[in-house]
Structure formats: structure tokens, C-alpha cells
PDB file of C-alpha atoms and ligand atoms in Angstrom:
ATOM      1  CA  MET R   1     123.372  92.975  95.711  1.00 62.00           C
ATOM      2  CA  ALA R   2     122.528  91.066  98.910  1.00 65.00           C
ATOM      3  CA  GLU R   3     121.509  87.487  98.155  1.00 82.00           C
ATOM      4  CA  THR R   4     118.441  87.329 100.342  1.00 96.00           C
ATOM      5  CA  PRO R   5     116.117  90.312  99.977  1.00 98.00           C
ATOM      6  CA  VAL R   6     114.590  89.706 103.419  1.00 98.00           C
ATOM      7  CA  LEU R   7     116.290  88.296 106.519  1.00 98.00           C
ATOM      8  CA  HIS R   8     114.190  86.396 109.038  1.00 98.00           C
ATOM      9  CA  GLN R   9     115.378  85.815 112.599  1.00 98.00           C
ATOM     10  CA  ARG R  10     113.217  83.686 114.843  1.00 98.00           C
ATOM     11  CA  ARG R  11     113.816  84.688 118.449  1.00 98.00           C
ATOM     12  CA  GLU R  12     112.078  83.354 121.530  1.00 97.00           C
ATOM     13  CA  GLY R  13     108.551  84.779 121.336  1.00 98.00           C
ATOM     14  CA  TYR R  14     109.169  87.211 118.474  1.00 98.00           C
ATOM     15  CA  HIS R  15     110.589  87.409 114.985  1.00 98.00           C
ATOM     16  CA  ILE R  16     112.815  90.062 113.412  1.00 98.00           C
ATOM     17  CA  ILE R  17     112.355  90.797 109.721  1.00 98.00           C
ATOM     18  CA  THR R  18     115.058  92.829 107.990  1.00 98.00           C
ATOM     19  CA  LEU R  19     114.663  94.321 104.526  1.00 98.00           C
ATOM     20  CA  ASN R  20     117.961  93.429 102.942  1.00 98.00           C
ATOM     21  CA  ARG R  21     118.807  95.333  99.777  1.00 98.00           C
ATOM     22  CA  PRO R  22     121.068  97.905 101.455  1.00 98.00           C
ATOM     23  CA  GLU R  23     122.719  99.019  98.199  1.00 98.00           C
ATOM     24  CA  ARG R  24     119.332 100.386  97.116  1.00 98.00           C
ATOM     25  CA  LEU R  25     118.317 101.567 100.579  1.00 98.00           C
ATOM     26  CA  ASN R  26     116.096  98.458 100.704  1.00 98.00           C
ATOM     27  CA  ALA R  27     113.843  99.710  97.891  1.00 98.00           C
ATOM     28  CA  PHE R  28     111.230  97.136  96.944  1.00 98.00           C
ATOM     29  CA  ASN R  29     111.519  94.886  93.937  1.00 97.00           C
ATOM     30  CA  VAL R  30     109.251  91.914  93.271  1.00 97.00           C
ATOM     31  CA  GLU R  31     111.585  89.456  95.034  1.00 98.00           C
ATOM     32  CA  GLN R  32     111.633  91.553  98.196  1.00 98.00           C
ATOM     33  CA  HIS R  33     107.840  91.836  98.144  1.00 98.00           C
ATOM     34  CA  LYS R  34     107.394  88.082  97.727  1.00 98.00           C
ATOM     35  CA  ALA R  35     109.913  87.240 100.431  1.00 98.00           C
ATOM     36  CA  LEU R  36     108.365  89.679 102.885  1.00 98.00           C
ATOM     37  CA  ARG R  37     104.896  88.314 102.264  1.00 98.00           C
ATOM     38  CA  THR R  38     106.045  84.737 102.904  1.00 98.00           C
ATOM     39  CA  VAL R  39     107.817  85.685 106.127  1.00 98.00           C
ATOM     40  CA  LEU R  40     104.811  87.660 107.396  1.00 98.00           C
ATOM     41  CA  GLU R  41     102.562  84.684 106.632  1.00 98.00           C
ATOM     42  CA  GLU R  42     104.757  82.535 108.847  1.00 98.00           C
ATOM     43  CA  CYS R  43     104.658  85.159 111.615  1.00 98.00           C
ATOM     44  CA  ALA R  44     100.865  85.236 111.377  1.00 98.00           C
ATOM     45  CA  SER R  45     100.364  81.479 111.536  1.00 97.00           C
ATOM     46  CA  ASN R  46     103.019  80.669 114.150  1.00 97.00           C
ATOM     47  CA  ASP R  47     101.575  80.954 117.670  1.00 96.00           C
ATOM     48  CA  ASP R  48     105.085  81.004 119.124  1.00 97.00           C
ATOM     49  CA  CYS R  49     105.653  84.305 117.353  1.00 98.00           C
ATOM     50  CA  ARG R  50     103.914  86.839 119.614  1.00 98.00           C
ATOM     51  CA  ALA R  51     105.424  90.028 118.181  1.00 98.00           C
ATOM     52  CA  VAL R  52     107.152  91.075 114.994  1.00 98.00           C
ATOM     53  CA  MET R  53     109.890  93.633 114.421  1.00 98.00           C
ATOM     54  CA  LEU R  54     110.489  95.068 110.957  1.00 99.00           C
ATOM     55  CA  THR R  55     113.702  96.956 110.187  1.00 99.00           C
ATOM     56  CA  GLY R  56     116.165  97.603 107.375  1.00 98.00           C
ATOM     57  CA  ALA R  57     119.756  96.568 106.694  1.00 98.00           C
ATOM     58  CA  GLY R  58     122.391  99.236 106.200  1.00 98.00           C
ATOM     59  CA  ARG R  59     121.876 102.973 106.464  1.00 98.00           C
ATOM     60  CA  GLY R  60     118.289 103.155 105.171  1.00 98.00           C
ATOM     61  CA  PHE R  61     114.978 101.652 106.234  1.00 99.00           C
ATOM     62  CA  CYS R  62     113.322 101.552 102.794  1.00 99.00           C
ATOM     63  CA  ALA R  63     113.313 103.922  99.795  1.00 98.00           C
ATOM     64  CA  GLY R  64     109.948 102.702  98.469  1.00 98.00           C
ATOM     65  CA  GLN R  65     109.629 101.178  95.031  1.00 98.00           C
ATOM     66  CA  ASP R  66     112.883 100.297  93.274  1.00 98.00           C
ATOM     67  CA  LEU R  67     112.781 102.903  90.530  1.00 97.00           C
ATOM     68  CA  SER R  68     115.450 101.141  88.503  1.00 94.00           C
ATOM     69  CA  ASP R  69     113.066  98.214  87.997  1.00 87.00           C
ATOM     70  CA  ARG R  70     111.081 100.055  85.345  1.00 80.00           C
ATOM     71  CA  ASP R  71     112.352 102.876  83.143  1.00 79.00           C
ATOM     72  CA  PRO R  72     109.349 104.762  81.696  1.00 80.00           C
ATOM     73  CA  ALA R  73     111.569 106.318  79.017  1.00 81.00           C
ATOM     74  CA  MET R  74     112.174 102.835  77.606  1.00 83.00           C
ATOM     75  CA  MET R  75     108.503 101.835  77.585  1.00 84.00           C
ATOM     76  CA  THR R  76     106.222 102.205  74.592  1.00 86.00           C
ATOM     77  CA  GLU R  77     103.089 102.294  76.768  1.00 89.00           C
ATOM     78  CA  ALA R  78     102.455 103.909  80.149  1.00 88.00           C
ATOM     79  CA  PRO R  79     102.829 101.353  82.969  1.00 91.00           C
ATOM     80  CA  ASP R  80      99.857 100.344  85.112  1.00 95.00           C
ATOM     81  CA  LEU R  81     101.111 101.401  88.539  1.00 96.00           C
ATOM     82  CA  GLY R  82      97.683 100.599  89.995  1.00 97.00           C
ATOM     83  CA  LEU R  83      98.340  96.976  89.149  1.00 97.00           C
ATOM     84  CA  THR R  84     101.651  97.112  91.042  1.00 97.00           C
ATOM     85  CA  LEU R  85      99.828  98.485  94.081  1.00 98.00           C
ATOM     86  CA  GLU R  86      97.053  95.921  93.832  1.00 98.00           C
ATOM     87  CA  THR R  87      99.497  93.044  93.398  1.00 98.00           C
ATOM     88  CA  TYR R  88     102.176  93.962  95.940  1.00 98.00           C
ATOM     89  CA  TYR R  89     101.802  97.044  98.125  1.00 98.00           C
ATOM     90  CA  ASN R  90      98.126  96.854  99.043  1.00 98.00           C
ATOM     91  CA  PRO R  91      98.282  93.183 100.110  1.00 98.00           C
ATOM     92  CA  LEU R  92     101.376  94.008 102.189  1.00 98.00           C
ATOM     93  CA  VAL R  93      99.646  96.858 104.018  1.00 98.00           C
ATOM     94  CA  ARG R  94      96.581  94.688 104.575  1.00 98.00           C
ATOM     95  CA  GLN R  95      98.746  91.852 105.852  1.00 98.00           C
ATOM     96  CA  ILE R  96     100.436  94.083 108.445  1.00 98.00           C
ATOM     97  CA  ARG R  97      97.134  95.585 109.574  1.00 98.00           C
ATOM     98  CA  ALA R  98      95.464  92.158 109.826  1.00 98.00           C
ATOM     99  CA  LEU R  99      98.302  90.519 111.781  1.00 98.00           C
ATOM    100  CA  ASP R 100      96.756  89.920 115.188  1.00 97.00           C
ATOM    101  CA  LYS R 101      99.947  90.567 117.146  1.00 97.00           C
ATOM    102  CA  PRO R 102     102.025  93.715 117.607  1.00 98.00           C
ATOM    103  CA  VAL R 103     104.195  94.779 114.675  1.00 98.00           C
ATOM    104  CA  ILE R 104     107.047  97.079 115.687  1.00 99.00           C
ATOM    105  CA  CYS R 105     108.865  99.048 113.030  1.00 99.00           C
ATOM    106  CA  ALA R 106     112.434 100.046 113.880  1.00 99.00           C
ATOM    107  CA  VAL R 107     113.122 102.766 111.321  1.00 99.00           C
ATOM    108  CA  ASN R 108     116.915 102.711 111.179  1.00 98.00           C
ATOM    109  CA  GLY R 109     117.355 105.324 108.444  1.00 98.00           C
ATOM    110  CA  VAL R 110     115.545 107.106 105.661  1.00 99.00           C
ATOM    111  CA  ALA R 111     112.005 105.881 104.936  1.00 99.00           C
ATOM    112  CA  ALA R 112     110.861 107.271 101.587  1.00 99.00           C
ATOM    113  CA  GLY R 113     107.816 106.838  99.359  1.00 98.00           C
ATOM    114  CA  ALA R 114     106.053 103.549  99.975  1.00 98.00           C
ATOM    115  CA  GLY R 115     108.839 102.776 102.465  1.00 99.00           C
ATOM    116  CA  ALA R 116     107.604 105.565 104.742  1.00 99.00           C
ATOM    117  CA  ASN R 117     104.013 104.459 104.509  1.00 98.00           C
ATOM    118  CA  ILE R 118     104.756 100.794 105.122  1.00 98.00           C
ATOM    119  CA  ALA R 119     106.533 101.880 108.306  1.00 99.00           C
ATOM    120  CA  LEU R 120     103.409 103.831 109.284  1.00 98.00           C
ATOM    121  CA  ALA R 121     101.258 100.749 108.657  1.00 98.00           C
ATOM    122  CA  CYS R 122     103.036  99.071 111.587  1.00 98.00           C
ATOM    123  CA  ASP R 123     101.594  99.312 115.084  1.00 98.00           C
ATOM    124  CA  ILE R 124     104.494 100.865 116.977  1.00 98.00           C
ATOM    125  CA  VAL R 125     107.039 102.920 115.072  1.00 99.00           C
ATOM    126  CA  LEU R 126     110.383 103.676 116.708  1.00 98.00           C
ATOM    127  CA  ALA R 127     112.812 105.728 114.644  1.00 99.00           C
ATOM    128  CA  ALA R 128     116.495 106.473 114.992  1.00 99.00           C
ATOM    129  CA  ARG R 129     117.082 110.226 115.493  1.00 98.00           C
ATOM    130  CA  SER R 130     118.994 110.374 112.211  1.00 98.00           C
ATOM    131  CA  ALA R 131     116.132 108.741 110.280  1.00 99.00           C
ATOM    132  CA  SER R 132     113.652 110.734 108.249  1.00 98.00           C
ATOM    133  CA  PHE R 133     110.299 110.199 106.608  1.00 99.00           C
ATOM    134  CA  ILE R 134     109.854 111.441 103.040  1.00 99.00           C
ATOM    135  CA  GLN R 135     106.628 111.413 101.070  1.00 98.00           C
ATOM    136  CA  ALA R 136     108.837 111.324  97.968  1.00 98.00           C
ATOM    137  CA  PHE R 137     106.033 110.636  95.500  1.00 98.00           C
ATOM    138  CA  SER R 138     105.508 114.181  94.201  1.00 98.00           C
ATOM    139  CA  LYS R 139     109.154 114.325  93.143  1.00 98.00           C
ATOM    140  CA  ILE R 140     108.382 111.723  90.501  1.00 97.00           C
ATOM    141  CA  GLY R 141     104.848 112.865  89.687  1.00 98.00           C
ATOM    142  CA  LEU R 142     103.044 110.287  91.820  1.00 98.00           C
ATOM    143  CA  VAL R 143     100.492 110.239  94.618  1.00 98.00           C
ATOM    144  CA  PRO R 144     101.240 108.966  98.158  1.00 98.00           C
ATOM    145  CA  ASP R 145     100.281 105.294  98.305  1.00 98.00           C
ATOM    146  CA  SER R 146     100.556 102.269 100.597  1.00 98.00           C
ATOM    147  CA  GLY R 147      98.072 103.905 102.959  1.00 98.00           C
ATOM    148  CA  GLY R 148      99.829 107.286 103.114  1.00 98.00           C
ATOM    149  CA  THR R 149      96.718 109.290 102.276  1.00 98.00           C
ATOM    150  CA  TYR R 150      94.928 107.333 105.002  1.00 98.00           C
ATOM    151  CA  TRP R 151      97.425 107.580 107.873  1.00 96.00           C
ATOM    152  CA  LEU R 152      98.749 111.074 107.313  1.00 98.00           C
ATOM    153  CA  PRO R 153      95.540 113.128 107.687  1.00 98.00           C
ATOM    154  CA  ARG R 154      94.384 110.926 110.560  1.00 97.00           C
ATOM    155  CA  LEU R 155      97.644 111.077 112.474  1.00 98.00           C
ATOM    156  CA  ILE R 156      98.848 114.618 111.786  1.00 98.00           C
ATOM    157  CA  GLY R 157      95.900 116.434 110.154  1.00 98.00           C
ATOM    158  CA  GLU R 158      95.257 117.643 106.635  1.00 98.00           C
ATOM    159  CA  ALA R 159      97.532 120.686 106.762  1.00 98.00           C
ATOM    160  CA  ARG R 160     100.647 118.715 107.594  1.00 98.00           C
ATOM    161  CA  ALA R 161      99.624 115.793 105.382  1.00 98.00           C
ATOM    162  CA  LYS R 162      99.351 118.064 102.360  1.00 98.00           C
ATOM    163  CA  GLY R 163     102.572 119.874 103.270  1.00 98.00           C
ATOM    164  CA  LEU R 164     104.513 116.600 103.364  1.00 98.00           C
ATOM    165  CA  ALA R 165     102.847 115.243 100.213  1.00 98.00           C
ATOM    166  CA  PHE R 166     103.339 118.360  98.081  1.00 98.00           C
ATOM    167  CA  THR R 167     106.830 119.395  99.209  1.00 98.00           C
ATOM    168  CA  ALA R 168     108.326 115.883  99.627  1.00 98.00           C
ATOM    169  CA  GLU R 169     110.501 117.458 102.333  1.00 98.00           C
ATOM    170  CA  PRO R 170     112.084 115.050 104.822  1.00 98.00           C
ATOM    171  CA  LEU R 171     110.456 114.980 108.236  1.00 99.00           C
ATOM    172  CA  SER R 172     112.948 114.253 111.014  1.00 98.00           C
ATOM    173  CA  ALA R 173     112.315 111.444 113.475  1.00 99.00           C
ATOM    174  CA  ASP R 174     112.006 113.978 116.304  1.00 98.00           C
ATOM    175  CA  ASP R 175     109.385 115.992 114.400  1.00 98.00           C
ATOM    176  CA  ALA R 176     107.578 112.797 113.403  1.00 99.00           C
ATOM    177  CA  ALA R 177     107.373 111.898 117.102  1.00 98.00           C
ATOM    178  CA  SER R 178     106.308 115.357 118.254  1.00 98.00           C
ATOM    179  CA  TRP R 179     103.666 115.520 115.493  1.00 98.00           C
ATOM    180  CA  GLY R 180     102.242 112.184 116.630  1.00 98.00           C
ATOM    181  CA  LEU R 181     103.155 110.339 113.427  1.00 98.00           C
ATOM    182  CA  ILE R 182     105.251 107.745 115.261  1.00 98.00           C
ATOM    183  CA  TRP R 183     105.598 106.368 118.770  1.00 98.00           C
ATOM    184  CA  ARG R 184     109.110 107.553 119.620  1.00 98.00           C
ATOM    185  CA  ALA R 185     112.432 108.836 118.284  1.00 98.00           C
ATOM    186  CA  VAL R 186     115.476 107.312 119.973  1.00 98.00           C
ATOM    187  CA  ASP R 187     119.238 107.785 119.782  1.00 98.00           C
ATOM    188  CA  ASP R 188     120.685 105.886 116.832  1.00 98.00           C
ATOM    189  CA  ASP R 189     122.813 103.603 118.966  1.00 98.00           C
ATOM    190  CA  LYS R 190     119.812 102.725 121.156  1.00 98.00           C
ATOM    191  CA  LEU R 191     117.321 101.907 118.382  1.00 98.00           C
ATOM    192  CA  MET R 192     117.829  98.167 118.166  1.00 98.00           C
ATOM    193  CA  ASP R 193     118.089  97.761 121.946  1.00 98.00           C
ATOM    194  CA  GLU R 194     114.868  99.660 122.503  1.00 98.00           C
ATOM    195  CA  ALA R 195     113.011  97.915 119.680  1.00 98.00           C
ATOM    196  CA  THR R 196     114.208  94.539 120.926  1.00 98.00           C
ATOM    197  CA  ALA R 197     113.211  95.335 124.506  1.00 98.00           C
ATOM    198  CA  LEU R 198     109.742  96.237 123.272  1.00 98.00           C
ATOM    199  CA  ALA R 199     109.487  93.046 121.199  1.00 98.00           C
ATOM    200  CA  GLU R 200     110.580  90.961 124.204  1.00 98.00           C
ATOM    201  CA  ARG R 201     108.022  92.723 126.377  1.00 98.00           C
ATOM    202  CA  PHE R 202     105.210  92.131 123.864  1.00 98.00           C
ATOM    203  CA  ALA R 203     106.357  88.513 123.469  1.00 98.00           C
ATOM    204  CA  ARG R 204     105.561  88.034 127.173  1.00 98.00           C
ATOM    205  CA  GLY R 205     102.327  89.988 126.931  1.00 98.00           C
ATOM    206  CA  PRO R 206      98.644  89.100 126.482  1.00 97.00           C
ATOM    207  CA  THR R 207      98.980  88.493 122.727  1.00 96.00           C
ATOM    208  CA  HIS R 208      95.322  87.758 122.118  1.00 96.00           C
ATOM    209  CA  SER R 209      94.210  90.979 123.787  1.00 97.00           C
ATOM    210  CA  TYR R 210      96.828  92.982 121.866  1.00 98.00           C
ATOM    211  CA  GLY R 211      95.252  91.620 118.696  1.00 98.00           C
ATOM    212  CA  LEU R 212      91.774  92.609 119.861  1.00 98.00           C
ATOM    213  CA  ALA R 213      92.961  96.109 120.843  1.00 98.00           C
ATOM    214  CA  LYS R 214      94.610  96.482 117.444  1.00 98.00           C
ATOM    215  CA  ARG R 215      91.363  95.514 115.730  1.00 98.00           C
ATOM    216  CA  ALA R 216      89.334  97.974 117.808  1.00 98.00           C
ATOM    217  CA  ILE R 217      91.701 100.908 117.334  1.00 98.00           C
ATOM    218  CA  GLN R 218      91.887 100.337 113.598  1.00 98.00           C
ATOM    219  CA  ALA R 219      88.102 100.061 113.328  1.00 98.00           C
ATOM    220  CA  ALA R 220      87.650 103.416 115.090  1.00 97.00           C
ATOM    221  CA  ALA R 221      88.658 105.319 111.948  1.00 94.00           C
ATOM    222  CA  SER R 222      85.461 104.288 110.206  1.00 95.00           C
ATOM    223  CA  ASN R 223      83.077 103.703 113.152  1.00 98.00           C
ATOM    224  CA  ASP R 224      80.884 106.179 114.979  1.00 98.00           C
ATOM    225  CA  ILE R 225      80.888 106.142 118.774  1.00 98.00           C
ATOM    226  CA  ASP R 226      77.920 103.766 119.023  1.00 98.00           C
ATOM    227  CA  GLN R 227      79.495 101.253 116.684  1.00 98.00           C
ATOM    228  CA  GLN R 228      82.761 101.560 118.545  1.00 98.00           C
ATOM    229  CA  LEU R 229      81.128 101.003 121.945  1.00 98.00           C
ATOM    230  CA  ASP R 230      79.367  97.936 120.538  1.00 98.00           C
ATOM    231  CA  LEU R 231      82.650  96.631 119.176  1.00 98.00           C
ATOM    232  CA  GLU R 232      84.409  97.207 122.505  1.00 98.00           C
ATOM    233  CA  ARG R 233      81.630  95.276 124.260  1.00 98.00           C
ATOM    234  CA  GLU R 234      82.135  92.287 121.942  1.00 98.00           C
ATOM    235  CA  LEU R 235      85.912  92.337 122.116  1.00 98.00           C
ATOM    236  CA  GLN R 236      85.948  92.764 125.895  1.00 98.00           C
ATOM    237  CA  ARG R 237      83.561  89.818 126.145  1.00 97.00           C
ATOM    238  CA  GLU R 238      86.106  87.782 124.206  1.00 97.00           C
ATOM    239  CA  ALA R 239      89.080  89.095 126.192  1.00 97.00           C
ATOM    240  CA  GLY R 240      87.266  88.329 129.442  1.00 97.00           C
ATOM    241  CA  GLN R 241      87.172  84.639 128.483  1.00 95.00           C
ATOM    242  CA  SER R 242      90.918  84.417 127.999  1.00 95.00           C
ATOM    243  CA  ASP R 243      93.388  82.745 130.331  1.00 95.00           C
ATOM    244  CA  ASP R 244      95.370  85.983 130.288  1.00 97.00           C
ATOM    245  CA  TYR R 245      92.523  87.956 131.843  1.00 97.00           C
ATOM    246  CA  LYS R 246      92.237  85.356 134.615  1.00 96.00           C
ATOM    247  CA  GLU R 247      96.003  85.353 135.105  1.00 97.00           C
ATOM    248  CA  GLY R 248      96.261  89.161 134.981  1.00 97.00           C
ATOM    249  CA  VAL R 249      93.680  89.698 137.709  1.00 98.00           C
ATOM    250  CA  THR R 250      94.967  86.796 139.827  1.00 98.00           C
ATOM    251  CA  ALA R 251      98.525  88.140 139.598  1.00 98.00           C
ATOM    252  CA  PHE R 252      97.326  91.622 140.543  1.00 98.00           C
ATOM    253  CA  LEU R 253      95.514  90.308 143.605  1.00 98.00           C
ATOM    254  CA  GLU R 254      98.489  88.161 144.580  1.00 98.00           C
ATOM    255  CA  LYS R 255     100.808  91.150 144.074  1.00 98.00           C
ATOM    256  CA  ARG R 256     103.056  89.341 141.576  1.00 98.00           C
ATOM    257  CA  ALA R 257     103.961  89.743 137.919  1.00 97.00           C
ATOM    258  CA  PRO R 258     101.533  87.977 135.557  1.00 98.00           C
ATOM    259  CA  LYS R 259     102.648  85.078 133.379  1.00 97.00           C
ATOM    260  CA  PHE R 260     100.678  85.527 130.187  1.00 98.00           C
ATOM    261  CA  THR R 261     100.441  82.723 127.652  1.00 95.00           C
ATOM    262  CA  GLY R 262      99.028  84.988 124.945  1.00 94.00           C
ATOM    263  CA  LYS R 263      96.496  82.333 123.990  1.00 86.00           C
ATOM    264  CA  ARG R 264      92.868  82.972 123.199  1.00 80.00           C
ATOM    265  CA  ARG R 265      91.643  80.402 125.741  1.00 72.00           C
ATOM    266  CA  SER R 266      92.848  76.991 126.838  1.00 66.00           C
ATOM    267  CA  GLY R 267      90.704  73.881 126.552  1.00 58.00           C
TER     268      GLY R 267
HETATM  269  C1  LHQ J   1     117.329 103.674  94.864  1.00 68.69           C
HETATM  270  C2  LHQ J   1     116.114 104.122  95.380  1.00 68.69           C
HETATM  271  C3  LHQ J   1     114.916 103.693  94.782  1.00 68.69           C
HETATM  272  C4  LHQ J   1     116.213 102.460  93.286  1.00 68.69           C
HETATM  273  C5  LHQ J   1     117.690 104.982  96.532  1.00 68.69           C
HETATM  274  N1  LHQ J   1     115.010 102.863  93.739  1.00 68.69           N
HETATM  275  N2  LHQ J   1     117.374 102.844  93.813  1.00 68.69           N
HETATM  276  C6  LHQ J   1     104.438 102.259  93.852  1.00 68.69           C
HETATM  277  C7  LHQ J   1     103.950 101.643  92.689  1.00 68.69           C
HETATM  278  C8  LHQ J   1     104.690 101.591  91.517  1.00 68.69           C
HETATM  279  C9  LHQ J   1     105.641 102.365  91.106  1.00 68.69           C
HETATM  280  C10 LHQ J   1     106.150 103.494  91.739  1.00 68.69           C
HETATM  281  O1  LHQ J   1     106.166 103.623  93.100  1.00 68.69           O
HETATM  282  C11 LHQ J   1     105.368 103.180  94.041  1.00 68.69           C
HETATM  283  C12 LHQ J   1     105.593 103.683  95.366  1.00 68.69           C
HETATM  284  C13 LHQ J   1     106.842 104.477  95.637  1.00 68.69           C
HETATM  285  O2  LHQ J   1     107.505 104.132  96.567  1.00 68.69           O
HETATM  286  S1  LHQ J   1     107.198 105.830  94.716  1.00 68.69           S
HETATM  287  C14 LHQ J   1     108.563 106.542  95.536  1.00 68.69           C
HETATM  288  C15 LHQ J   1     109.851 105.814  95.228  1.00 68.69           C
HETATM  289  N3  LHQ J   1     110.940 106.308  96.018  1.00 68.69           N
HETATM  290  C16 LHQ J   1     111.547 107.470  95.808  1.00 68.69           C
HETATM  291  O3  LHQ J   1     111.177 108.248  94.973  1.00 68.69           O
HETATM  292  C17 LHQ J   1     112.781 107.737  96.640  1.00 68.69           C
HETATM  293  C18 LHQ J   1     114.002 107.741  95.764  1.00 68.69           C
HETATM  294  N4  LHQ J   1     115.197 107.907  96.561  1.00 68.69           N
HETATM  295  C19 LHQ J   1     115.608 109.094  97.032  1.00 68.69           C
HETATM  296  O4  LHQ J   1     114.983 110.114  96.849  1.00 68.69           O
HETATM  297  C20 LHQ J   1     116.892 109.117  97.806  1.00 68.69           C
HETATM  298  O5  LHQ J   1     117.615 107.960  97.505  1.00 68.69           O
HETATM  299  C21 LHQ J   1     116.662 109.165  99.339  1.00 68.69           C
HETATM  300  C22 LHQ J   1     116.122 110.543  99.712  1.00 68.69           C
HETATM  301  C23 LHQ J   1     115.712 108.087  99.813  1.00 68.69           C
HETATM  302  C24 LHQ J   1     118.013 108.943 100.045  1.00 68.69           C
HETATM  303  O6  LHQ J   1     118.956 109.855  99.535  1.00 68.69           O
HETATM  304  P1  LHQ J   1     120.512 109.637  99.834  1.00 68.69           P
HETATM  305  O7  LHQ J   1     120.697 109.368 101.268  1.00 68.69           O
HETATM  306  O8  LHQ J   1     121.219 110.790  99.233  1.00 68.69           O
HETATM  307  O9  LHQ J   1     120.913 108.286  99.076  1.00 68.69           O
HETATM  308  P2  LHQ J   1     121.115 108.044  97.519  1.00 68.69           P
HETATM  309  O10 LHQ J   1     120.075 108.774  96.740  1.00 68.69           O
HETATM  310  O11 LHQ J   1     122.551 108.278  97.165  1.00 68.69           O
HETATM  311  O12 LHQ J   1     120.777 106.477  97.400  1.00 68.69           O
HETATM  312  C25 LHQ J   1     121.731 105.481  97.693  1.00 68.69           C
HETATM  313  C26 LHQ J   1     121.645 104.438  96.597  1.00 68.69           C
HETATM  314  O13 LHQ J   1     120.327 103.850  96.655  1.00 68.69           O
HETATM  315  C27 LHQ J   1     121.776 105.054  95.209  1.00 68.69           C
HETATM  316  O14 LHQ J   1     122.394 104.117  94.376  1.00 68.69           O
HETATM  317  P3  LHQ J   1     123.934 104.343  93.886  1.00 68.69           P
HETATM  318  O15 LHQ J   1     124.192 103.191  92.983  1.00 68.69           O
HETATM  319  O16 LHQ J   1     123.993 105.669  93.212  1.00 68.69           O
HETATM  320  O17 LHQ J   1     124.749 104.309  95.145  1.00 68.69           O
HETATM  321  C28 LHQ J   1     120.329 105.219  94.786  1.00 68.69           C
HETATM  322  O18 LHQ J   1     120.169 105.238  93.385  1.00 68.69           O
HETATM  323  C29 LHQ J   1     119.696 104.011  95.395  1.00 68.69           C
HETATM  324  N5  LHQ J   1     118.276 104.230  95.605  1.00 68.69           N
HETATM  325  N6  LHQ J   1     116.362 104.945  96.413  1.00 68.69           N
HETATM  326  N7  LHQ J   1     113.710 104.043  95.252  1.00 68.69           N
END
């Protein structure tokens, strides 16, 4: 088994996080959860990190919960899976959603169970053509978790959400893209180049306004149009005070590329 369950590369302007239990298709155990949480906390608090890329080592992205961690046949009492969600998966999903900078997921291979839904929690999902998304839960008598019942009906509608949840059939990266579940499917040998190019681009972007846009788009799921317009007014007010707004307009007028700092506001 790999020694470090999560690899953390700090690049200029962005960080790459790699789930690193390839022998188990990067299925989550407690150590991997704890390591991922710590790394994401650093990404959140470090202003030099302006974008995050999450991917997996080996041939899989993540096969969800490590099922060898707990053998129900050996247990005298039924386990409290709700406690596992509350302790590990739900905080992870909340952490990704609350991170006020773009989180790219480079799905390098199969994403199953909670692994699929953690990928979908990210802001921009790129998947290798050979990757697939499996709502594997029904195969073991469980319910989609880690936000799956939230993203699926919103992104692809109830009919497809129920089809994926009940059949647990793999959805190809191309179908995931054409259904609107993910941003893009790319050739396997181009995945890391494309994900890296995107991370580099975001790392030079208006980080603060990305964070505000993320907040607004996520809030839309539970707002009505009036609440959403009010929110946009407040967030645009904030964005309009940023150095990046000033720089963006100045650069446009001077017909040059902007140099964004990503900061909320200087001074
Ligand atoms: C695994 C796993 C795995 C351990 C592959 N665990 N070893 C939340 C709260 C609390 C509890 C329960 O769960 C949850 C959320 C969930 O995520 S539930 C859903 C859990 N995940 C699954 O049910 C998926 C299980 N895996 C699979 O169905 C297949 O492995 C897939 C379809 C992902 C990939 O199939 P293959 O490409 O054929 O690979 P494989 O099955 O041969 O797996 C490779 C190795 O990885 C193998 O080990 P081995 O020693 O035989 O080489 C698997 O046992 C191991 N592995 N997933 N989740």
C-alpha cells in the first residue's frame, strides 16, 4: 500500500492533490480522509494557492469508501454509516464547496460511489475518455451519498438520476459530458495537460471574483430569482471594489492582457 494516502504538490499559483491508494483504486479510509482534509485546509488558507486540482494515482480516480475497512458479516451490531458520513464525507463535500477558489477535478479513471460524488462536488470536472462514473451504492444496498442525490437531479434531471442510482451502471465520460454532468471529456493522454493548463489559467485569474461567482452559482439552487438578483447585486458590489476589476477594465481599454492579483482589494 502506498505510504502517503494523499500527495500534495505545490505549484506556482495552484496545488495538485492526488489520492494515493492506487491498489484500492484510491478508495477512502480514515487516513486518506484526514490527509485530504489537512491538505484542503492549507489550500484554503494559502493566498498563493489560487486554484486546486484533485486527481487520483494509478488507473482509478476513487472507488468510494474502502469496503474492506469494515466487514458487516463480522460485526455483532449494524454499523452507523450516518456517523461515517457526518464525520468524514459531509465535511469533505462542504470543504470543497466552501473553498473560495476554483477546484478542478481531473477524473483519471473510474469514479465510483462516494468517489463519483466527490468528483461532482468540484467546480470543474474534466474526465479521461476511458473514465466512468458509477453510482455503485445500490449494488451494496446503500443510498447515493456525498451530495449525489443533490447534484444528480439538478445536473441531469430526475429520470437519469434515478436510472444511475438504481442500475449502478457505469456512465462513460463522453455521456457524462453530453448529459451536462461534467465540464468535458478529454483523450486519456491529454487529461493532465488540459487540467494543468486550466489550473495555470485560473492561477492567473481574478481569484476573488471566481470565489464570488462560485458562491452565487451554488446559492442559486435554493434561491428564487429575487433572492438571486439581490445576491448578485451584493457580490458585484464587492467585485467592483477589487483591484482585479480595475485592472481588467484598464487592460481592456489599453488593449492588453490583464495582470490579475486575485486579491480581494489592496490597502
Ligand atoms: C476496493 C474498492 C473499494 C476496497 C476497488 N473498497 N477495495 C459511505 C459511508 C460508509 C460506508 C459505505 O460507503 C459510503 C460511500 C460509498 O462510497 S459506498 C460505495 C463503495 N464503492 C463501491 O461499492 C465500489 C466498489 N468497487 C467496484 O465496484 C469496482 O472495483 C469498480 C467498478 C470501481 C472497478 O472495477 P474494476 O476496474 O474491475 O477493478 P477491481 O474491482 O478489480 O478493483 C481493483 C482493486 O481495488 C481490487 O483489489 P484486488 O486486491 O482484488 O486487486 C478491489 O478489491 C479494490 N477495490 N474498490 N471501494
